[in-house]
Amino acid sequence: MTASDPVAARADDVWKVYGSGEAEVIALRGVSVTFQRGVFTAIMGPSGSGKSTLMHCLAGLDSVTRGEVRIGETTVTGLGDAGLTRLRRDKVGFIFQQFNLLPTLSAKENILLPLAIAGRKPDDAWFDTVIRTVGLQDRLEHRPAQLSGGQQQRVACARALVARPEVIFADEPTGNLDSRSGADVLGFLRDSVRQHGQTIVMVTHDPVAASYADRVIFLADGAVVDELHDPSPDMVLDRMKKLDAPAEVER
Amino acid sequence: MLRATLKSLLARKVRLLLSGLAVVLGVMFVAGSFVLTDTLSRSFDSIFSDAYSQTDVTVAGKPKVEVSELDGESVPAPVPASAVDTVAALPGVAQARGMVAADGATLIGSNGKAVGSFGPPQLGENWLGENALTQLREGRGPTADDEIVINKGLAEAGKVAVGDRVGVLTLDAKQRTFTIVGTFGYSGDRDSLGGVNEIAFTDPVAQQLMLGRTGLFTSIDVKGTDGTDPATLKERVAAALGADYNVRTGEEAAADDAQGLKDGLGFFNNILLGFAGIALFVGIFLIINTFSIVVAQRTRELALLRAVGASRRQVIGSVLTEAVVIGVVASVIGTAAGIGVGALLANLAARFADGLSLAGIGVPPVALIASFAVGLIVTIVAAVTPALRASRIPPIAAMQDVATPDRPLTKITTLGAIVSAAAGALLGIGLYADGGLMLVAGGVLLAFVGVALLTPVLSRPVVGLLGRLFSWSVPGKLGRLNSGRNPRRTAITAAALMVGIALVTGVGVIASSAKTSIAGSIDSMDAQLIIQGTQTGPRPPTFDPTVVERAKAVPGVRDAVGVASDLAKVDGEQQFVTSVTDAAVIPAIYGSTAVAGDITRQGPDQAIVNAETATERGWAVGSVLTVQLTRGEEHRYTVSGIAPTDKSIGEIMLPAAAMADFAQPTLSLGFVRLDEGTPVASVQPQVEALVADNPLVSVIDQATFTQQQSDMLDQVLVMIQILLALAILIAVLGIVNTLALSVMERTRELGLLRAIGLGRAATMRMITVEAVVISVFGALLGVVVGGGLGAAVVRALRDQGFTDLTLPWSTIGIYLAVAALVGCVAAILPSIRAARLNVLGAIAHE
C-alpha cells in the first residue's frame, strides 16, 4: 500500500452468476467501479439490485464469476482461503447490520478482537483516538447486552476502525438503529473519512444514510446505472424513485 | 483469540455440561477400576506377607503340572516326612515343620448345608499350634483323630461352636464327623486371613484326607536360628534337598502367591476397562453431537471471527481448545469420582470377604495417566469433525443467514457402507477363520461406526414410519417432523443408544442360543439322571467312584458312568483331561458315532480325543500322547478314537485308571441311564440315597439340569447387562442433550407455536414424541445390529455345540419398551424448559 496510490478498491467488469440452467440468476452484469482512497461511498439500489453481492465480492467474501477485484495492490480474485484470510485480517474491516459483537466479550475486547486474532499489538494513541471519536470512553468494560443498539454499533465501528484497514465495508450499518443513533454512527463514519482519511464503502437503502457519503453509486439489475457526488437526501430519494419505477411497472 | 474461546466456553458451560458428563462417567469407570484393583492387590500383598511372616524359608515339591493362573492353582507334589528330617538337621535351622494345607475342605454348618466361599480357598490343614500370627480364640488344638479346630470366621459362617459335632467334606468325597475343640484367629483381631476358611486336623488325619496318605506334607516351614539370613538358609536347604524341590524364602513365597491373585485382578481390571471403553465410545457420539450443535448455533459468531481475519486454523484451534478444556475438567472430576467409587467398591469387597483388611486406598500413577489420557483423547477425537465443520463456515455467514441446505448424505453413506463392509470382513475373518478375539472386537467396533454412518440415511424412512404411530395429534406430528428434520443429529443420538442395546442384544442372542442348544443336547442324551455337585468354592464338589457302581445295582438302572476331570500336561501343553469309569457308556448316552477309530472301547493305554482338539493339535488315531497328571509319573497313551466335539466328555478322555493320579481322584459328574419305561421318579430317591452323606452333591433329572445350566448363563447375562448400563445411561444423556440443545435452537419457533395457541402440555408432548422416536429408533438399530452380530457368532460356533439359533424375543421386546420409556424420561427436562418459555421473549429471541 502506498499513500500515493489513490485507489483503495476497484472492480473491473465483475460478473456474478448464481446457479445454472433454469435456476441461473445473474446478480452482477459487468460492474466496473473504482473507490478512491479517503472517500466515503454509498452503494444504493432497490432490493435484488445486486448491491450486497457487489459488496461481498469487493470484500472477498464471495467469489466473482468473471472480472477482477482489487483492494489496494492486492488482486482479490483468485486468492485462496489463506490469502483471503490475510486480506480480511490486514486490509478490510466490516460493520454489520446486526452489529455482530461477541456477547461474551466486553466492548474493549470486542474492539481489539481483530488485532488479537492477527496477533498485533494495539497502537494505544490510535485506540484512544478511535474510542473518543465513537464516544465509548466509559463503556469499555460493558458487555454487548448492557449496551443500547446505537452503542453496540459504535463498538462495531470502533472494531473496524482500530485496525486501520484499507477499506471498511459497512452493510446497512443503520438498518437496526433508530434515526438518532443512526445519525451518530453515520456522523463519525464520515468524520473518520474526513479526519483520518479512512476509506468506507457502505451499502444502504436509506437515502438519509446515503446523504452522509461523498459519493453515491446506484445499482439496478446488477449494473451501475447512476452516480451522485455530495448528495442531499432529496437528491438520493429522487434517483431512487426513478430506479424503483420500472420495477413497479414490471409487477 | 484464546481469551475469546475461553469466555465463550464459560458462557455456554451449561450446554457443554452434559457432554462433559459423558466423559466424567467414562473416566470415572477407568479410574475406579484401577483404584479398586490396585487397592485389592496391595491388600492381598499384606495378607500373603502376613501368612509367611513366621516363615524364613518354605519348601514345596515342584508341581507336576504347571497350571496357568486363570485356570486354577498348580498342585505341588507332596513332600515326604524324610525331607522334613533332612531340613531339620541342617545347621542354622531352628525349626522345620511339615505343613499340610490343601484346598478342598468343606464344613457342613449347623443347618446341614455346606459353608461355601466365593473365591478364597477352603483349606484343610494340620494344626501347627499358636504363634505370633495364629492365635487360639477358644478351646485347644486337636489331639485326637476326630478333633478339629477351625478359624473363627468359619465358625461364625457355619453357626457352629466349640464342642459341636460337625460334618466335614474333604478330597476323598466322604463326609466325616469331627468334634470342634477350638477356634482360632489371627493377630489384629482378624477372624480369617482374607476370607479363607480353614479346618485344622491332627497331622495323620490331615495327611490322609487332604493328600491321600499319611507320611506326606504339602510343604516344610523352616525357621532359621537367630541371625541366619533367610537367603543363605534357602541356598543351604536347596543344596541339601536337590532339584525336585521348590525352595523359597518367606518373602519370595508371599510375592509369588500374591502374584497369582494379582494376575487374576489384572484380568478383572481389563474386563472393567473394556466396559469403560464401551461407555467412552458411546460418549464420543454424545460429544460429537454437542459440539456439532453448538457450532451450528454459533455460526454467526464463528463467521464473524473469520470476517475479522481469523484463519481456518484459528477457528479449528478455538473449537479444539474448548474440547481440551472440557476434557481436562471432565477428567479431573471423573478421576476424583473414580477414586471415590474405587474406594467404595474396595470397602464393599473387604466387607464381603470378611477378614480382608484394606491396605489403604491407593491411586496408582497408571490410573491418573490412563484417566487423563482417555478423557482428553476421547474429547478431542470427538471434537475434530465439528471443528473442521466450524472452519468451513464462510465469513459471509456473519452478514446474512446462509441457508444451510441439507448437505447430501451420499458421502457419509458411501463411507458408512465401506466401513461396514470392512467390519464384515474383519468379523468374518475373526469368527470363521479363527482370527482371534481382537479381530472380532475390532470388527464389532467398526460395525458400530459403519452403522452409525449409515444411520442418517436410515433415519428418514424409519423415523418417518415410527413417527406415524404418533401422528394422530398435532403435537405428535410436529414432534415426528422435528425428529426427522436433522437426520445427522437424530442419527448420532440414536446411534449412541444403538451401541449399548446392540451389545446387550448380541450377548442375549448368544446366551439364548446357548440355552436352547444345551437344552437340546441334554434332551437328546440317553441319561435320565445326572449326579452333580453345586459348586460353592474354587473346586467342584466330588463324590466317590463307588457311588456309580452302587447306582448300577439299583433296580431299573441300566447303566451308570462317572466323570472326573483335571488339568494335565499333554505333550508339554496344559490341557483339560477327563477320566471316565466306563468309556463305552458315553457314546451310548450321546448316541454318537466315532469320527475316526473306535470310541466304544478304551484300553488301559488308550485315549479318546474330541475332533476339535485333534485338529488343533494335529492328532490322529494312532498318535501317541505323553501325559503328565497332577500325581504320578508321565504316561504314554495312544489315541484310539476321535469323538465328535459336541458329543464328547472333555477334550481328552483317559481310561478309568488314570483317575488315581488326578488332583481330586473322585467324580465330579455322573450319568445314570434307566431301563426303558422305568419312571424317573421311582429311581431318583434310591440314587439320591447313595450321595446323601454329601450335601454338596445332588441327583437331578434332565429338566433340572437344563435349568441349572441356563440359570448360570442368566447370571452372566445380568452381569454384562449391569456393566453395559453405563453405556446406555450415557446414550440417554445424549438424548437429553440433543433435545435440550434443539429446544434452545428453536426458541423462536417454540415461541411462535405457543403464541398461536399450542398449550404447555401439547408442547411437552411434542418434545416427548421427538425423544421417543429417537430412542426407539436407536433401540431398533441396536436390536437389529446386535441380533445380527449375535447370530454371526452363534453360527461361527456351530461346531462347538451351538446347534440352535434362538432370538430372545421377549428380552428384545423389553429393550424396545424400555427405550420408549427412556425417551419419555429423557424428554422431561427439555420439555419442561420448552413449556416454560416466555412467549414474548421467545419470539424476540435473536
PDB file of C-alpha atoms in Angstrom, chain B residues 240-478:
ATOM      1  CA  ALA B 240      20.511 -80.467  50.745  1.00  0.00           C
ATOM      2  CA  LEU B 241      17.230 -81.450  49.052  1.00  0.00           C
ATOM      3  CA  GLY B 242      18.151 -81.361  45.367  1.00  0.00           C
ATOM      4  CA  ALA B 243      16.303 -80.280  42.268  1.00  0.00           C
ATOM      5  CA  ASP B 244      12.894 -81.840  42.951  1.00  0.00           C
ATOM      6  CA  TYR B 245      12.011 -79.146  45.459  1.00  0.00           C
ATOM      7  CA  ASN B 246      10.962 -75.598  45.169  1.00  0.00           C
ATOM      8  CA  VAL B 247      12.735 -73.694  47.956  1.00  0.00           C
ATOM      9  CA  ARG B 248      11.793 -70.074  48.531  1.00  0.00           C
ATOM     10  CA  THR B 249      12.264 -67.532  51.282  1.00  0.00           C
ATOM     11  CA  GLY B 250       9.098 -66.435  53.040  1.00  0.00           C
ATOM     12  CA  GLU B 251       9.228 -63.127  51.213  1.00  0.00           C
ATOM     13  CA  GLU B 252       9.573 -64.759  47.820  1.00  0.00           C
ATOM     14  CA  ALA B 253       6.747 -67.138  48.562  1.00  0.00           C
ATOM     15  CA  ALA B 254       4.492 -64.287  49.648  1.00  0.00           C
ATOM     16  CA  ALA B 255       5.289 -62.367  46.478  1.00  0.00           C
ATOM     17  CA  ASP B 256       4.753 -65.463  44.290  1.00  0.00           C
ATOM     18  CA  ASP B 257       1.447 -66.329  45.877  1.00  0.00           C
ATOM     19  CA  ALA B 258       0.256 -62.742  45.706  1.00  0.00           C
ATOM     20  CA  GLN B 259       1.244 -62.583  42.054  1.00  0.00           C
ATOM     21  CA  GLY B 260      -1.294 -65.255  41.240  1.00  0.00           C
ATOM     22  CA  LEU B 261      -4.109 -63.201  42.685  1.00  0.00           C
ATOM     23  CA  LYS B 262      -2.734 -60.069  41.086  1.00  0.00           C
ATOM     24  CA  ASP B 263      -2.824 -61.693  37.676  1.00  0.00           C
ATOM     25  CA  GLY B 264      -6.437 -62.564  38.319  1.00  0.00           C
ATOM     26  CA  LEU B 265      -7.154 -58.999  39.387  1.00  0.00           C
ATOM     27  CA  GLY B 266      -5.355 -57.711  36.317  1.00  0.00           C
ATOM     28  CA  PHE B 267      -7.656 -59.795  34.157  1.00  0.00           C
ATOM     29  CA  PHE B 268     -10.660 -58.476  36.076  1.00  0.00           C
ATOM     30  CA  ASN B 269      -9.336 -54.945  35.615  1.00  0.00           C
ATOM     31  CA  ASN B 270      -9.054 -55.467  31.865  1.00  0.00           C
ATOM     32  CA  ILE B 271     -12.672 -56.591  31.717  1.00  0.00           C
ATOM     33  CA  LEU B 272     -13.780 -53.489  33.616  1.00  0.00           C
ATOM     34  CA  LEU B 273     -11.658 -51.313  31.332  1.00  0.00           C
ATOM     35  CA  GLY B 274     -13.300 -52.963  28.339  1.00  0.00           C
ATOM     36  CA  PHE B 275     -16.686 -51.852  29.556  1.00  0.00           C
ATOM     37  CA  ALA B 276     -15.298 -48.406  30.377  1.00  0.00           C
ATOM     38  CA  GLY B 277     -14.098 -48.303  26.789  1.00  0.00           C
ATOM     39  CA  ILE B 278     -17.585 -49.045  25.532  1.00  0.00           C
ATOM     40  CA  ALA B 279     -19.005 -46.280  27.716  1.00  0.00           C
ATOM     41  CA  LEU B 280     -16.425 -43.821  26.408  1.00  0.00           C
ATOM     42  CA  PHE B 281     -17.053 -44.938  22.835  1.00  0.00           C
ATOM     43  CA  VAL B 282     -20.702 -44.036  23.345  1.00  0.00           C
ATOM     44  CA  GLY B 283     -19.548 -40.800  24.968  1.00  0.00           C
ATOM     45  CA  ILE B 284     -17.770 -39.880  21.736  1.00  0.00           C
ATOM     46  CA  PHE B 285     -21.100 -39.872  19.911  1.00  0.00           C
ATOM     47  CA  LEU B 286     -22.550 -37.556  22.529  1.00  0.00           C
ATOM     48  CA  ILE B 287     -19.642 -35.139  22.344  1.00  0.00           C
ATOM     49  CA  ILE B 288     -19.636 -35.086  18.539  1.00  0.00           C
ATOM     50  CA  ASN B 289     -23.299 -34.188  18.650  1.00  0.00           C
ATOM     51  CA  THR B 290     -22.940 -31.497  21.283  1.00  0.00           C
ATOM     52  CA  PHE B 291     -20.068 -29.831  19.513  1.00  0.00           C
ATOM     53  CA  SER B 292     -21.820 -30.049  16.147  1.00  0.00           C
ATOM     54  CA  ILE B 293     -24.940 -28.438  17.525  1.00  0.00           C
ATOM     55  CA  VAL B 294     -23.011 -25.770  19.388  1.00  0.00           C
ATOM     56  CA  VAL B 295     -21.002 -24.999  16.268  1.00  0.00           C
ATOM     57  CA  ALA B 296     -24.227 -24.729  14.283  1.00  0.00           C
ATOM     58  CA  GLN B 297     -25.653 -22.389  16.872  1.00  0.00           C
ATOM     59  CA  ARG B 298     -22.522 -20.275  16.849  1.00  0.00           C
ATOM     60  CA  THR B 299     -22.406 -19.988  13.073  1.00  0.00           C
ATOM     61  CA  ARG B 300     -22.741 -16.229  13.106  1.00  0.00           C
ATOM     62  CA  GLU B 301     -20.160 -15.815  15.826  1.00  0.00           C
ATOM     63  CA  LEU B 302     -17.633 -18.059  14.095  1.00  0.00           C
ATOM     64  CA  ALA B 303     -18.301 -16.334  10.774  1.00  0.00           C
ATOM     65  CA  LEU B 304     -17.612 -13.015  12.439  1.00  0.00           C
ATOM     66  CA  LEU B 305     -14.267 -14.289  13.680  1.00  0.00           C
ATOM     67  CA  ARG B 306     -13.489 -15.328  10.109  1.00  0.00           C
ATOM     68  CA  ALA B 307     -14.663 -11.947   8.786  1.00  0.00           C
ATOM     69  CA  VAL B 308     -12.390 -10.018  11.101  1.00  0.00           C
ATOM     70  CA  GLY B 309      -9.440 -12.083   9.987  1.00  0.00           C
ATOM     71  CA  ALA B 310      -9.317 -15.352  11.880  1.00  0.00           C
ATOM     72  CA  SER B 311      -7.836 -18.144   9.784  1.00  0.00           C
ATOM     73  CA  ARG B 312      -9.365 -21.581   9.459  1.00  0.00           C
ATOM     74  CA  ARG B 313      -6.674 -22.937  11.673  1.00  0.00           C
ATOM     75  CA  GLN B 314      -7.554 -20.431  14.375  1.00  0.00           C
ATOM     76  CA  VAL B 315     -11.202 -21.483  14.265  1.00  0.00           C
ATOM     77  CA  ILE B 316     -10.242 -25.164  14.469  1.00  0.00           C
ATOM     78  CA  GLY B 317      -7.900 -24.272  17.295  1.00  0.00           C
ATOM     79  CA  SER B 318     -10.658 -22.453  19.110  1.00  0.00           C
ATOM     80  CA  VAL B 319     -13.053 -25.435  18.958  1.00  0.00           C
ATOM     81  CA  LEU B 320     -10.310 -27.871  19.931  1.00  0.00           C
ATOM     82  CA  THR B 321      -9.294 -25.631  22.811  1.00  0.00           C
ATOM     83  CA  GLU B 322     -12.842 -25.931  24.088  1.00  0.00           C
ATOM     84  CA  ALA B 323     -12.531 -29.697  23.771  1.00  0.00           C
ATOM     85  CA  VAL B 324      -9.270 -29.701  25.700  1.00  0.00           C
ATOM     86  CA  VAL B 325     -10.740 -27.588  28.473  1.00  0.00           C
ATOM     87  CA  ILE B 326     -13.801 -29.815  28.734  1.00  0.00           C
ATOM     88  CA  GLY B 327     -11.607 -32.906  28.554  1.00  0.00           C
ATOM     89  CA  VAL B 328      -9.354 -31.684  31.343  1.00  0.00           C
ATOM     90  CA  VAL B 329     -12.184 -30.561  33.605  1.00  0.00           C
ATOM     91  CA  ALA B 330     -14.135 -33.776  33.000  1.00  0.00           C
ATOM     92  CA  SER B 331     -11.021 -35.875  33.579  1.00  0.00           C
ATOM     93  CA  VAL B 332     -10.321 -34.155  36.870  1.00  0.00           C
ATOM     94  CA  ILE B 333     -13.880 -34.671  38.079  1.00  0.00           C
ATOM     95  CA  GLY B 334     -14.040 -38.182  36.641  1.00  0.00           C
ATOM     96  CA  THR B 335     -10.775 -39.218  38.238  1.00  0.00           C
ATOM     97  CA  ALA B 336     -11.824 -37.843  41.602  1.00  0.00           C
ATOM     98  CA  ALA B 337     -15.178 -39.606  41.342  1.00  0.00           C
ATOM     99  CA  GLY B 338     -13.435 -42.760  40.161  1.00  0.00           C
ATOM    100  CA  ILE B 339     -11.149 -42.764  43.185  1.00  0.00           C
ATOM    101  CA  GLY B 340     -14.236 -42.436  45.359  1.00  0.00           C
ATOM    102  CA  VAL B 341     -16.080 -45.244  43.593  1.00  0.00           C
ATOM    103  CA  GLY B 342     -12.994 -47.467  43.601  1.00  0.00           C
ATOM    104  CA  ALA B 343     -12.545 -46.912  47.325  1.00  0.00           C
ATOM    105  CA  LEU B 344     -16.210 -47.617  47.962  1.00  0.00           C
ATOM    106  CA  LEU B 345     -16.116 -50.858  45.989  1.00  0.00           C
ATOM    107  CA  ALA B 346     -12.879 -51.923  47.692  1.00  0.00           C
ATOM    108  CA  ASN B 347     -14.546 -51.384  51.046  1.00  0.00           C
ATOM    109  CA  LEU B 348     -17.552 -53.411  49.944  1.00  0.00           C
ATOM    110  CA  ALA B 349     -15.240 -56.177  48.753  1.00  0.00           C
ATOM    111  CA  ALA B 350     -13.416 -56.112  52.073  1.00  0.00           C
ATOM    112  CA  ARG B 351     -16.684 -56.400  53.937  1.00  0.00           C
ATOM    113  CA  PHE B 352     -17.777 -59.233  51.670  1.00  0.00           C
ATOM    114  CA  ALA B 353     -14.507 -61.121  52.116  1.00  0.00           C
ATOM    115  CA  ASP B 354     -14.517 -60.916  55.892  1.00  0.00           C
ATOM    116  CA  GLY B 355     -11.010 -60.559  57.223  1.00  0.00           C
ATOM    117  CA  LEU B 356      -9.571 -58.711  54.267  1.00  0.00           C
ATOM    118  CA  SER B 357      -8.086 -55.616  55.814  1.00  0.00           C
ATOM    119  CA  LEU B 358      -7.652 -52.937  53.193  1.00  0.00           C
ATOM    120  CA  ALA B 359      -4.139 -51.699  52.615  1.00  0.00           C
ATOM    121  CA  GLY B 360      -5.354 -48.114  52.277  1.00  0.00           C
ATOM    122  CA  ILE B 361      -6.775 -46.655  49.098  1.00  0.00           C
ATOM    123  CA  GLY B 362      -4.092 -46.315  46.504  1.00  0.00           C
ATOM    124  CA  VAL B 363      -4.120 -44.263  43.345  1.00  0.00           C
ATOM    125  CA  PRO B 364      -1.523 -45.828  41.066  1.00  0.00           C
ATOM    126  CA  PRO B 365       0.110 -43.438  38.575  1.00  0.00           C
ATOM    127  CA  VAL B 366      -1.278 -45.555  35.745  1.00  0.00           C
ATOM    128  CA  ALA B 367      -4.803 -44.694  36.940  1.00  0.00           C
ATOM    129  CA  LEU B 368      -4.112 -40.975  36.641  1.00  0.00           C
ATOM    130  CA  ILE B 369      -2.307 -41.283  33.334  1.00  0.00           C
ATOM    131  CA  ALA B 370      -4.947 -43.546  31.805  1.00  0.00           C
ATOM    132  CA  SER B 371      -7.820 -41.403  33.080  1.00  0.00           C
ATOM    133  CA  PHE B 372      -6.458 -38.155  31.744  1.00  0.00           C
ATOM    134  CA  ALA B 373      -5.235 -39.651  28.506  1.00  0.00           C
ATOM    135  CA  VAL B 374      -8.564 -41.319  27.868  1.00  0.00           C
ATOM    136  CA  GLY B 375     -10.613 -38.263  28.889  1.00  0.00           C
ATOM    137  CA  LEU B 376      -8.604 -35.913  26.702  1.00  0.00           C
ATOM    138  CA  ILE B 377      -8.276 -38.187  23.706  1.00  0.00           C
ATOM    139  CA  VAL B 378     -11.965 -39.027  23.671  1.00  0.00           C
ATOM    140  CA  THR B 379     -12.999 -35.372  23.850  1.00  0.00           C
ATOM    141  CA  ILE B 380     -10.515 -34.183  21.277  1.00  0.00           C
ATOM    142  CA  VAL B 381     -11.207 -37.002  18.827  1.00  0.00           C
ATOM    143  CA  ALA B 382     -14.902 -36.283  19.121  1.00  0.00           C
ATOM    144  CA  ALA B 383     -14.373 -32.563  18.526  1.00  0.00           C
ATOM    145  CA  VAL B 384     -12.314 -32.930  15.351  1.00  0.00           C
ATOM    146  CA  THR B 385     -15.221 -33.274  12.919  1.00  0.00           C
ATOM    147  CA  PRO B 386     -17.229 -30.396  14.419  1.00  0.00           C
ATOM    148  CA  ALA B 387     -14.056 -28.273  14.448  1.00  0.00           C
ATOM    149  CA  LEU B 388     -13.489 -28.923  10.756  1.00  0.00           C
ATOM    150  CA  ARG B 389     -17.107 -28.096  10.073  1.00  0.00           C
ATOM    151  CA  ALA B 390     -16.719 -24.865  12.053  1.00  0.00           C
ATOM    152  CA  SER B 391     -13.718 -23.892   9.975  1.00  0.00           C
ATOM    153  CA  ARG B 392     -15.760 -24.303   6.813  1.00  0.00           C
ATOM    154  CA  ILE B 393     -18.306 -21.679   7.851  1.00  0.00           C
ATOM    155  CA  PRO B 394     -17.887 -18.905   5.290  1.00  0.00           C
ATOM    156  CA  PRO B 395     -17.273 -15.410   6.692  1.00  0.00           C
ATOM    157  CA  ILE B 396     -20.239 -14.191   4.670  1.00  0.00           C
ATOM    158  CA  ALA B 397     -22.453 -16.044   7.161  1.00  0.00           C
ATOM    159  CA  ALA B 398     -21.807 -13.150   9.530  1.00  0.00           C
ATOM    160  CA  MET B 399     -23.837 -10.928   7.265  1.00  0.00           C
ATOM    161  CA  GLN B 400     -26.726 -12.996   6.177  1.00  0.00           C
ATOM    162  CA  ASP B 401     -28.448 -16.153   7.192  1.00  0.00           C
ATOM    163  CA  VAL B 402     -26.664 -18.509   4.920  1.00  0.00           C
ATOM    164  CA  ALA B 403     -29.275 -21.030   4.021  1.00  0.00           C
ATOM    165  CA  THR B 404     -27.598 -24.276   5.042  1.00  0.00           C
ATOM    166  CA  PRO B 405     -29.064 -26.631   2.528  1.00  0.00           C
ATOM    167  CA  ASP B 406     -29.378 -30.238   3.622  1.00  0.00           C
ATOM    168  CA  ARG B 407     -25.950 -31.465   2.858  1.00  0.00           C
ATOM    169  CA  PRO B 408     -26.310 -34.548   0.724  1.00  0.00           C
ATOM    170  CA  LEU B 409     -25.835 -37.789   2.605  1.00  0.00           C
ATOM    171  CA  THR B 410     -24.107 -39.538  -0.285  1.00  0.00           C
ATOM    172  CA  LYS B 411     -20.598 -39.126   1.055  1.00  0.00           C
ATOM    173  CA  ILE B 412     -21.355 -40.212   4.595  1.00  0.00           C
ATOM    174  CA  THR B 413     -23.442 -43.121   3.311  1.00  0.00           C
ATOM    175  CA  THR B 414     -20.713 -44.331   0.988  1.00  0.00           C
ATOM    176  CA  LEU B 415     -18.202 -44.087   3.807  1.00  0.00           C
ATOM    177  CA  GLY B 416     -20.617 -45.954   6.073  1.00  0.00           C
ATOM    178  CA  ALA B 417     -21.012 -48.714   3.507  1.00  0.00           C
ATOM    179  CA  ILE B 418     -17.246 -49.044   3.147  1.00  0.00           C
ATOM    180  CA  VAL B 419     -16.671 -49.123   6.907  1.00  0.00           C
ATOM    181  CA  SER B 420     -19.499 -51.628   7.355  1.00  0.00           C
ATOM    182  CA  ALA B 421     -18.035 -53.833   4.660  1.00  0.00           C
ATOM    183  CA  ALA B 422     -14.620 -53.665   6.323  1.00  0.00           C
ATOM    184  CA  ALA B 423     -16.278 -54.545   9.632  1.00  0.00           C
ATOM    185  CA  GLY B 424     -17.965 -57.503   7.980  1.00  0.00           C
ATOM    186  CA  ALA B 425     -14.639 -58.675   6.597  1.00  0.00           C
ATOM    187  CA  LEU B 426     -12.935 -58.361   9.990  1.00  0.00           C
ATOM    188  CA  LEU B 427     -15.772 -60.208  11.690  1.00  0.00           C
ATOM    189  CA  GLY B 428     -15.706 -62.882   9.031  1.00  0.00           C
ATOM    190  CA  ILE B 429     -12.002 -63.478   9.441  1.00  0.00           C
ATOM    191  CA  GLY B 430     -12.239 -63.236  13.229  1.00  0.00           C
ATOM    192  CA  LEU B 431     -15.153 -65.616  13.565  1.00  0.00           C
ATOM    193  CA  TYR B 432     -14.796 -68.107  10.764  1.00  0.00           C
ATOM    194  CA  ALA B 433     -11.084 -68.167  10.118  1.00  0.00           C
ATOM    195  CA  ASP B 434     -10.101 -68.206  13.795  1.00  0.00           C
ATOM    196  CA  GLY B 435      -8.641 -64.720  13.572  1.00  0.00           C
ATOM    197  CA  GLY B 436      -8.929 -64.276  17.297  1.00  0.00           C
ATOM    198  CA  LEU B 437     -10.857 -62.167  19.744  1.00  0.00           C
ATOM    199  CA  MET B 438      -9.121 -58.895  18.907  1.00  0.00           C
ATOM    200  CA  LEU B 439     -10.265 -59.116  15.289  1.00  0.00           C
ATOM    201  CA  VAL B 440     -13.815 -59.800  16.401  1.00  0.00           C
ATOM    202  CA  ALA B 441     -13.757 -56.891  18.852  1.00  0.00           C
ATOM    203  CA  GLY B 442     -12.278 -54.618  16.191  1.00  0.00           C
ATOM    204  CA  GLY B 443     -14.928 -55.809  13.756  1.00  0.00           C
ATOM    205  CA  VAL B 444     -17.729 -55.083  16.208  1.00  0.00           C
ATOM    206  CA  LEU B 445     -16.344 -51.591  16.873  1.00  0.00           C
ATOM    207  CA  LEU B 446     -16.025 -50.886  13.152  1.00  0.00           C
ATOM    208  CA  ALA B 447     -19.518 -52.245  12.601  1.00  0.00           C
ATOM    209  CA  PHE B 448     -20.842 -49.699  15.087  1.00  0.00           C
ATOM    210  CA  VAL B 449     -19.029 -46.862  13.332  1.00  0.00           C
ATOM    211  CA  GLY B 450     -20.219 -48.105   9.947  1.00  0.00           C
ATOM    212  CA  VAL B 451     -23.822 -48.406  11.034  1.00  0.00           C
ATOM    213  CA  ALA B 452     -23.618 -45.022  12.751  1.00  0.00           C
ATOM    214  CA  LEU B 453     -22.502 -43.520   9.434  1.00  0.00           C
ATOM    215  CA  LEU B 454     -25.363 -45.252   7.642  1.00  0.00           C
ATOM    216  CA  THR B 455     -27.847 -44.135  10.274  1.00  0.00           C
ATOM    217  CA  PRO B 456     -28.635 -40.711   8.745  1.00  0.00           C
ATOM    218  CA  VAL B 457     -29.864 -42.381   5.554  1.00  0.00           C
ATOM    219  CA  LEU B 458     -31.842 -44.932   7.514  1.00  0.00           C
ATOM    220  CA  SER B 459     -33.276 -42.325   9.833  1.00  0.00           C
ATOM    221  CA  ARG B 460     -35.533 -40.741   7.204  1.00  0.00           C
ATOM    222  CA  PRO B 461     -37.692 -43.741   6.355  1.00  0.00           C
ATOM    223  CA  VAL B 462     -37.507 -45.375   9.784  1.00  0.00           C
ATOM    224  CA  VAL B 463     -38.143 -42.227  11.782  1.00  0.00           C
ATOM    225  CA  GLY B 464     -40.934 -41.335   9.402  1.00  0.00           C
ATOM    226  CA  LEU B 465     -42.505 -44.725   9.910  1.00  0.00           C
ATOM    227  CA  LEU B 466     -42.044 -44.688  13.685  1.00  0.00           C
ATOM    228  CA  GLY B 467     -43.401 -41.187  13.840  1.00  0.00           C
ATOM    229  CA  ARG B 468     -46.628 -42.255  12.150  1.00  0.00           C
ATOM    230  CA  LEU B 469     -47.524 -44.005  15.361  1.00  0.00           C
ATOM    231  CA  PHE B 470     -47.815 -40.610  17.000  1.00  0.00           C
ATOM    232  CA  SER B 471     -49.116 -38.564  14.120  1.00  0.00           C
ATOM    233  CA  TRP B 472     -52.722 -38.673  15.249  1.00  0.00           C
ATOM    234  CA  SER B 473     -52.303 -35.425  17.165  1.00  0.00           C
ATOM    235  CA  VAL B 474     -50.804 -32.120  16.089  1.00  0.00           C
ATOM    236  CA  PRO B 475     -48.061 -32.118  18.757  1.00  0.00           C
ATOM    237  CA  GLY B 476     -47.261 -35.705  17.815  1.00  0.00           C
ATOM    238  CA  LYS B 477     -46.983 -34.770  14.183  1.00  0.00           C
ATOM    239  CA  LEU B 478     -44.770 -31.783  14.954  1.00  0.00           C
TER     240      LEU B 478
END
